[in-house]
Coordinates of C-alpha atoms in Angstrom, one line a residue:
X1 CA 196.1 108.7 -81.1
X2 CA 199.1 108.2 -78.7
X3 CA 201.5 110.8 -77.2
X4 CA 205.1 110.5 -76.2
X5 CA 207.2 113.4 -75.0
X6 CA 204.7 115.8 -76.5
X7 CA 204.8 114.2 -79.9
X8 CA 201.6 112.7 -81.2
X9 CA 202.0 109.1 -82.6
X10 CA 199.7 107.0 -84.7
X11 CA 198.7 103.6 -83.3
X12 CA 199.1 101.4 -86.4
X13 CA 197.1 98.6 -84.9
X14 CA 194.0 100.7 -85.6
X15 CA 194.9 101.6 -89.2
X16 CA 192.9 100.0 -92.0
X17 CA 194.5 100.0 -95.5
X18 CA 192.1 100.2 -98.4
X19 CA 192.7 100.0 -102.1
X20 CA 190.8 101.6 -105.0
X21 CA 189.4 100.1 -108.1
X22 CA 192.7 99.1 -109.7
X23 CA 195.0 96.1 -109.3
X24 CA 196.7 97.0 -106.0
X25 CA 199.3 95.6 -103.6
X26 CA 198.7 96.3 -99.9
X27 CA 200.8 95.4 -96.9
X28 CA 201.9 96.7 -93.5
X29 CA 198.6 96.8 -91.6
X30 CA 196.6 94.5 -89.4
X31 CA 193.6 95.0 -91.7
X32 CA 193.7 95.1 -95.5
X33 CA 190.8 95.7 -97.8
X34 CA 191.2 95.2 -101.6
X35 CA 187.8 96.2 -102.9
X36 CA 187.7 96.1 -106.8
X37 CA 190.5 94.8 -109.0
X38 CA 192.9 91.9 -108.9
X39 CA 194.6 92.8 -105.6
X40 CA 197.5 91.3 -103.7
X41 CA 197.2 91.5 -99.9
X42 CA 200.3 90.7 -98.0
X43 CA 199.9 89.8 -94.4
X44 CA 202.5 89.8 -91.7
X45 CA 202.8 88.7 -88.0
X46 CA 200.3 91.5 -87.0
X47 CA 197.7 90.9 -89.7
X48 CA 194.3 89.8 -88.5
X49 CA 192.1 90.3 -91.5
X50 CA 192.5 90.3 -95.3
X51 CA 189.5 91.0 -97.6
X52 CA 189.9 91.3 -101.3
X53 CA 186.5 92.1 -102.6
X54 CA 185.9 91.8 -106.4
X55 CA 188.5 90.4 -108.7
X56 CA 191.0 87.6 -108.7
X57 CA 192.8 88.3 -105.5
X58 CA 196.0 86.9 -104.0
X59 CA 196.5 86.7 -100.2
X60 CA 199.8 86.0 -98.5
X61 CA 199.5 84.6 -95.0
X62 CA 202.3 84.1 -92.4
X63 CA 200.3 83.6 -89.2
X64 CA 197.4 81.3 -88.2
X65 CA 195.7 84.3 -86.6
X66 CA 195.0 85.8 -90.1
X67 CA 191.5 85.6 -91.4
X68 CA 190.8 85.8 -95.2
X69 CA 187.3 86.9 -96.2
X70 CA 185.8 86.8 -99.7
X71 CA 182.4 87.4 -101.2
X72 CA 180.7 84.8 -103.4
X73 CA 181.1 85.1 -107.1
X74 CA 183.8 87.7 -107.0
X75 CA 186.6 86.0 -108.9
X76 CA 189.0 83.2 -108.4
X77 CA 191.1 83.8 -105.3
X78 CA 194.3 82.3 -104.0
X79 CA 195.9 82.0 -100.6
X80 CA 199.7 81.5 -100.3
X81 CA 200.5 80.4 -96.8
X82 CA 203.6 79.5 -94.8
X83 CA 201.4 78.1 -92.0
X84 CA 198.7 75.5 -91.7
X85 CA 195.6 77.0 -93.2
X86 CA 191.9 76.3 -93.9
X87 CA 190.2 78.1 -96.7
X88 CA 187.2 80.2 -95.7
X89 CA 184.0 80.4 -97.8
X90 CA 184.3 81.6 -101.4
X91 CA 188.1 81.1 -101.8
X92 CA 189.2 78.6 -104.4
X93 CA 192.9 78.0 -104.2
X94 CA 195.5 77.3 -101.4
X95 CA 199.2 77.0 -102.1
X96 CA 201.5 76.1 -99.2
X97 CA 204.9 77.7 -99.1
X98 CA 208.1 77.5 -97.1
X99 CA 209.9 74.4 -95.9
X100 CA 207.8 73.5 -92.8
X101 CA 205.5 70.4 -92.6
X102 CA 202.2 72.3 -92.7
X103 CA 198.7 71.3 -93.8
X104 CA 196.0 72.7 -96.0
X105 CA 192.2 72.2 -96.0
X106 CA 189.7 73.3 -98.6
X107 CA 186.0 74.2 -98.4
X108 CA 182.8 73.2 -100.2
X109 CA 184.0 74.7 -103.6
X110 CA 186.1 73.1 -106.3
X111 CA 189.4 73.8 -104.7
X112 CA 193.0 73.6 -105.9
X113 CA 195.3 72.6 -103.0
X114 CA 199.1 72.5 -103.5
X115 CA 201.7 71.4 -101.0
X116 CA 205.3 72.4 -100.5
X117 CA 208.5 70.3 -100.4
X118 CA 207.8 69.0 -96.9
X119 CA 205.3 66.3 -95.7
X120 CA 201.9 67.9 -96.0
X121 CA 198.3 66.8 -95.3
X122 CA 195.9 68.2 -97.9
X123 CA 192.1 67.8 -97.4
X124 CA 189.6 68.8 -100.1
X125 CA 186.3 68.4 -98.3
X126 CA 183.4 69.0 -100.8
X127 CA 183.5 70.0 -104.4
X128 CA 185.5 68.6 -107.4
X129 CA 189.0 69.3 -106.0
X130 CA 192.5 69.1 -107.3
X131 CA 195.2 68.1 -104.8
X132 CA 198.9 68.2 -105.7
X133 CA 201.3 67.1 -103.0
X134 CA 204.6 68.0 -104.8
X135 CA 207.6 66.8 -102.8
X136 CA 207.5 65.1 -99.5
X137 CA 205.5 62.2 -98.1
X138 CA 202.1 63.6 -98.3
X139 CA 198.6 62.5 -97.1
X140 CA 195.9 63.5 -99.6
X141 CA 192.2 63.4 -98.7
X142 CA 190.1 64.6 -101.6
X143 CA 186.6 64.0 -100.0
X144 CA 183.4 63.9 -101.9
X145 CA 183.1 64.9 -105.6
X146 CA 185.0 64.1 -108.7
X147 CA 188.6 64.8 -107.7
X148 CA 192.1 64.8 -109.2
X149 CA 195.0 63.8 -107.0
X150 CA 198.7 63.9 -107.8
X151 CA 201.0 62.9 -105.0
X152 CA 204.2 64.1 -106.7
X153 CA 207.6 63.0 -105.5
X154 CA 207.9 61.0 -102.2
X155 CA 205.8 58.2 -100.7
X156 CA 202.3 59.6 -100.7
X157 CA 199.0 58.2 -99.3
X158 CA 195.6 58.7 -100.8
X159 CA 192.9 58.7 -98.0
X160 CA 189.4 57.6 -99.0
X161 CA 186.3 57.5 -96.8
X162 CA 184.8 54.3 -98.2
X163 CA 185.8 50.7 -97.7
X164 CA 187.9 48.8 -100.3
X165 CA 184.9 46.9 -101.8
X166 CA 183.2 50.3 -102.5
X167 CA 185.7 51.2 -105.1
X168 CA 186.3 50.2 -108.7
X169 CA 189.6 51.0 -110.4
X170 CA 189.7 51.8 -114.1
X171 CA 192.6 52.6 -116.4
X172 CA 191.3 55.0 -119.1
X173 CA 193.4 56.7 -121.8
X174 CA 196.5 56.1 -119.7
X175 CA 195.0 57.6 -116.5
X176 CA 193.9 55.7 -113.4
X177 CA 190.5 56.4 -111.8
X178 CA 188.9 55.1 -108.6
X179 CA 185.1 55.2 -108.3
X180 CA 183.3 54.8 -105.0
X181 CA 180.0 55.6 -103.4
X182 CA 179.7 59.3 -103.9
X183 CA 183.4 60.0 -104.7
X184 CA 185.7 59.5 -107.6
X185 CA 189.4 60.2 -108.0
X186 CA 191.8 60.4 -110.9
X187 CA 195.1 59.2 -109.4
X188 CA 198.7 60.0 -110.2
X189 CA 201.9 59.2 -108.2
X190 CA 200.3 57.6 -105.2
X191 CA 202.0 54.8 -103.3
X192 CA 199.4 53.8 -100.7
X193 CA 195.6 54.0 -100.4
X194 CA 194.0 54.2 -97.0
X195 CA 190.4 53.1 -97.0
X196 CA 187.9 53.5 -94.2
X197 CA 188.7 49.9 -93.3
X198 CA 192.2 48.8 -94.3
X199 CA 195.3 50.0 -96.3
X200 CA 196.4 48.8 -99.7
X201 CA 199.5 49.3 -101.8
X202 CA 198.7 51.2 -105.0
X203 CA 200.6 48.6 -107.0
X204 CA 198.3 45.8 -105.7
X205 CA 195.2 47.7 -106.7
X206 CA 196.5 48.7 -110.1
X207 CA 197.2 45.0 -110.9
X208 CA 193.4 44.5 -110.9
X209 CA 192.4 47.6 -112.9
X210 CA 189.6 47.3 -115.4
X211 CA 189.6 48.7 -118.9
X212 CA 187.0 51.3 -120.0
X213 CA 184.0 49.5 -121.6
X214 CA 182.1 52.1 -123.6
X215 CA 179.0 49.9 -123.9
X216 CA 178.9 49.4 -120.1
X217 CA 179.3 53.1 -119.6
X218 CA 176.3 53.9 -121.8
X219 CA 174.2 51.2 -120.1
X220 CA 174.7 52.9 -116.8
X221 CA 172.9 56.1 -117.6
X222 CA 169.5 56.7 -119.2
X223 CA 170.5 59.9 -121.0
X224 CA 173.4 58.1 -122.6
X225 CA 171.3 55.2 -123.7
X226 CA 168.8 57.6 -125.3
X227 CA 171.5 59.5 -127.2
X228 CA 174.0 56.8 -128.1
X229 CA 172.1 53.5 -127.9
X230 CA 174.7 50.8 -128.7
X231 CA 176.9 53.2 -130.7
X232 CA 180.1 53.2 -128.6
X233 CA 182.1 55.6 -130.8
X234 CA 181.6 58.7 -128.7
X235 CA 181.3 57.1 -125.2
X236 CA 185.0 57.6 -124.4
X237 CA 185.1 61.2 -125.5
X238 CA 182.0 61.9 -123.4
X239 CA 183.5 60.4 -120.3
X240 CA 186.8 62.3 -120.7
X241 CA 185.2 65.6 -121.6
X242 CA 182.1 65.6 -119.4
X243 CA 181.4 62.4 -117.6
X244 CA 184.1 62.3 -115.0
X245 CA 183.5 65.8 -113.9
X246 CA 179.8 65.0 -113.7
X247 CA 180.6 62.2 -111.3
X248 CA 179.7 59.4 -113.7
X249 CA 181.0 55.9 -113.0
X250 CA 181.9 53.7 -116.0
X251 CA 181.2 50.7 -113.8
X252 CA 177.7 51.8 -112.7
X253 CA 176.1 49.0 -114.8
X254 CA 177.1 45.4 -113.8
X255 CA 176.0 43.0 -116.5
X256 CA 176.5 39.9 -114.3
X257 CA 174.3 41.4 -111.6
X258 CA 171.7 42.2 -114.3
X259 CA 171.7 38.7 -115.6
X260 CA 171.7 37.1 -112.2
X261 CA 168.4 38.9 -111.4
X262 CA 166.4 37.2 -114.2
X263 CA 166.0 33.5 -114.9
X264 CA 165.4 34.1 -118.6
X265 CA 168.5 36.1 -119.0
X266 CA 170.6 33.5 -117.1
X267 CA 169.3 30.9 -119.5
X268 CA 170.0 32.9 -122.7
X269 CA 173.2 34.8 -121.9
X270 CA 174.9 33.0 -119.0
X271 CA 178.0 35.1 -118.3
X272 CA 178.1 36.8 -121.8
X273 CA 178.4 40.3 -120.5
X274 CA 178.5 42.0 -123.9
X275 CA 175.2 40.5 -125.1
X276 CA 173.7 41.1 -121.7
X277 CA 174.7 44.8 -121.8
X278 CA 173.3 45.1 -125.3
X279 CA 170.0 43.6 -124.1
X280 CA 169.6 46.1 -121.3
X281 CA 170.3 49.0 -123.6
X282 CA 168.0 47.8 -126.4
X283 CA 165.2 46.1 -124.4
X284 CA 165.7 45.6 -120.7
X285 CA 165.5 49.3 -119.7
X286 CA 162.4 49.8 -121.7
X287 CA 160.8 46.7 -120.2
X288 CA 161.4 48.1 -116.8
X289 CA 163.9 45.5 -115.7
X290 CA 166.0 46.5 -112.7
X291 CA 169.7 46.0 -113.3
X292 CA 170.2 45.8 -109.5
X293 CA 167.4 43.4 -108.7
X294 CA 170.0 40.8 -107.6
X295 CA 172.0 41.7 -104.5
X296 CA 175.3 39.8 -104.8
X297 CA 176.6 40.9 -101.5
X298 CA 173.5 39.6 -99.7
X299 CA 173.9 36.4 -101.7
X300 CA 177.5 36.0 -100.6
X301 CA 176.6 36.8 -97.0
X302 CA 174.0 34.0 -97.0
X303 CA 176.6 31.2 -97.3
X304 CA 179.8 30.8 -95.4
X305 CA 181.6 29.1 -98.2
X306 CA 180.9 32.0 -100.5
X307 CA 182.2 34.4 -97.8
X308 CA 185.5 32.5 -97.7
X309 CA 185.7 32.2 -101.5
X310 CA 184.7 35.7 -102.7
X311 CA 184.8 38.1 -99.7
X312 CA 182.9 41.2 -100.6
X313 CA 183.5 40.9 -104.4
X314 CA 180.0 41.6 -105.8
X315 CA 180.8 40.7 -109.4
X316 CA 182.2 37.3 -108.2
X317 CA 179.0 36.7 -106.2
X318 CA 176.8 37.4 -109.3
X319 CA 179.0 35.2 -111.4
X320 CA 178.7 32.3 -109.0
X321 CA 174.9 32.6 -108.8
X322 CA 174.7 32.4 -112.6
X323 CA 177.0 29.5 -113.1
X324 CA 176.1 27.5 -110.0
X325 CA 174.1 29.1 -107.2
X326 CA 170.7 29.3 -109.0
X327 CA 170.8 25.6 -110.1
X328 CA 171.8 24.6 -106.6
X329 CA 168.7 26.4 -105.3
X330 CA 170.8 28.7 -103.0
X331 CA 169.0 31.4 -101.2
X332 CA 169.8 34.9 -102.3
X333 CA 168.2 36.6 -99.2
X334 CA 168.9 34.3 -96.3
X335 CA 171.1 37.0 -94.8
X336 CA 169.0 40.0 -93.7
X337 CA 171.1 43.1 -93.2
X338 CA 168.2 44.9 -91.4
X339 CA 168.0 42.1 -88.8
X340 CA 171.8 42.1 -88.5
X341 CA 171.8 45.8 -87.7
X342 CA 168.9 45.4 -85.3
X343 CA 170.9 42.8 -83.4
X344 CA 173.9 45.0 -82.6
X345 CA 173.9 48.5 -81.2
X346 CA 177.5 49.2 -82.3
X347 CA 176.6 48.5 -85.9
X348 CA 173.6 50.8 -85.7
X349 CA 175.8 53.5 -84.3
X350 CA 178.4 53.1 -87.0
X351 CA 176.2 52.4 -90.1
X352 CA 172.7 53.7 -89.2
X353 CA 170.3 52.1 -91.7
X354 CA 173.0 51.5 -94.4
X355 CA 172.3 47.9 -95.3
X356 CA 175.0 47.8 -97.9
X357 CA 177.6 48.6 -95.3
X358 CA 176.0 46.2 -92.9
X359 CA 176.3 43.4 -95.4
X360 CA 179.9 44.2 -96.2
X361 CA 180.7 44.3 -92.5
X362 CA 179.2 40.8 -91.9
X363 CA 181.2 39.4 -94.9
X364 CA 184.5 41.1 -94.0
X365 CA 184.4 41.1 -90.2
X366 CA 181.1 40.0 -88.6
X367 CA 181.2 36.3 -89.7
X368 CA 184.7 35.8 -88.5
X369 CA 183.8 37.5 -85.2
X370 CA 181.0 35.0 -84.7
X371 CA 178.3 37.6 -84.9
X372 CA 174.7 36.3 -85.4
X373 CA 172.6 37.0 -88.4
X374 CA 169.4 36.4 -86.4
X375 CA 167.4 39.1 -84.8
X376 CA 168.4 39.9 -81.2
X377 CA 171.4 37.7 -81.3
X378 CA 169.8 34.4 -82.2
X379 CA 172.2 32.0 -83.9
X380 CA 171.7 31.4 -87.6
X381 CA 170.1 28.1 -88.5
X382 CA 170.2 25.9 -91.5
X383 CA 166.8 27.1 -92.4
X384 CA 168.2 30.6 -92.8
X385 CA 170.4 29.4 -95.5
X386 CA 173.7 30.0 -93.8
X387 CA 176.2 27.2 -94.5
X388 CA 177.7 25.2 -91.7
X389 CA 180.8 27.2 -90.5
X390 CA 182.6 23.9 -89.6
X391 CA 182.9 22.9 -93.3
X392 CA 186.3 22.4 -94.8
X393 CA 188.5 25.2 -96.1
X394 CA 186.2 27.3 -98.2
X395 CA 188.8 28.2 -100.8
X396 CA 190.0 24.6 -101.5
X397 CA 188.7 22.6 -104.4
X398 CA 188.5 19.5 -102.3
X399 CA 185.2 20.2 -100.6
X400 CA 185.3 23.8 -99.3
X401 CA 183.5 25.1 -102.3
X402 CA 180.4 23.2 -103.2
X403 CA 180.7 20.3 -105.7
X404 CA 179.0 22.1 -108.5
X405 CA 181.4 25.1 -108.4
X406 CA 184.3 22.7 -108.0
X407 CA 183.2 20.9 -111.2
X408 CA 183.5 24.2 -113.1
X409 CA 187.2 24.6 -112.3
X410 CA 188.5 22.3 -115.1
X411 CA 191.5 22.7 -117.3
X412 CA 191.0 23.8 -120.9
X413 CA 187.5 25.2 -120.7
X414 CA 186.8 28.9 -120.7
X415 CA 188.7 31.7 -119.0
X416 CA 189.0 33.0 -115.5
X417 CA 187.3 36.3 -114.7
X418 CA 190.0 38.7 -113.6
X419 CA 188.0 39.8 -110.6
X420 CA 188.1 36.4 -108.8
X421 CA 189.8 36.7 -105.4
X422 CA 193.5 35.9 -105.3
X423 CA 192.9 33.2 -102.6
X424 CA 190.5 31.4 -105.0
X425 CA 192.8 31.9 -108.0
X426 CA 195.6 30.1 -106.2
X427 CA 193.5 27.0 -105.8
X428 CA 192.5 26.6 -109.4
X429 CA 194.1 24.1 -111.8
X430 CA 196.1 25.5 -114.7
X431 CA 196.2 24.9 -118.4
X432 CA 199.4 24.2 -120.4
X433 CA 200.2 27.9 -120.5
X434 CA 200.1 28.1 -116.7
X435 CA 196.9 30.2 -116.6
X436 CA 194.1 29.3 -114.3
X437 CA 190.9 28.5 -116.2
X438 CA 187.3 28.3 -115.3
X439 CA 184.5 26.7 -117.3
X440 CA 181.6 29.1 -117.6
X441 CA 179.4 27.2 -120.1

């Protein structure tokens, strides 16, 4: 209690406003408690704490000094903020207001984050998040989980934690989906994608989008194989209704990789991915066959000409081994990612024991940097199966790619897999229709 000229005054900085059990609107105090009901708590420049309690509460924040506190399982709560704000625990929604270029960050829940008309940075962190940038040139980082991202108007950037080779892009029922290692995103109105290593225009990625293959989707999951077998009629509905939200990847099964791992399958199916997928569903899984027994990235890393031709395109590596590499007697394990990591402290610091990332690094960067495959920095030898780096241009038909592969690139036989690298596609002969063709039989 304060006093001035004999008049007692109330220090409003010490006043706490509390609501009852109804749907209340509170404002005008540094501390507001909502308790039960769907309450609206309106903060101002003096507000330090807003706590809604039970119910679906709305918080209005105008200063970064305001904390919003919620209890778990007490409704779906929303923060409307005119300043940069990070959601505390147990709060689901964040909507940015005003015209300032401010940012919003979620939490471990399934958040909804909405920007304003300015340039915003929205970060979802964990959970299955929905990020909507609205107007402005926004930067949207969904994080782990099965997320939905809509850039809205402007030139917007999707930020993903993985590297470009980690992701598969599918167009499914008119929607575009990216699937990576532990994250997936349904994408709308994005112009640029920033990966952990490199940036790509969305249009260039979209040009190589895959269609949904219901048989492939079923093959990737044991429960779907048990329920559907080779009946593909319900696979698409399952993905749209449940599968995406559950984090399922329609590209989890790779038929070429499956075939490449077994000599009998290579002999019978070659590159016939439909029959190979059917075999795995009907027989291979029950026989205990490992669809990932063949490591296409390690195979590519073992030969410099394949590094130049295919980069880190795993499907291309498996395809090459089926049509050429196995008959040539190429090593599939000459590159040893564990030895590669052991040779370089910077790689160990960056990747730990992640051998997939180590193999990708060697293909995309390490080989060009002249890094050694051998333990402790020893140079790779012919016995290790690494091709001579002084060979001719690895993407030319005239000797860069081995003779067996070159003999496959003949006009009028077969069709070109759409996942072959652009650099390789440019070097292929064309048929009368102008399309590059590859013999696969």
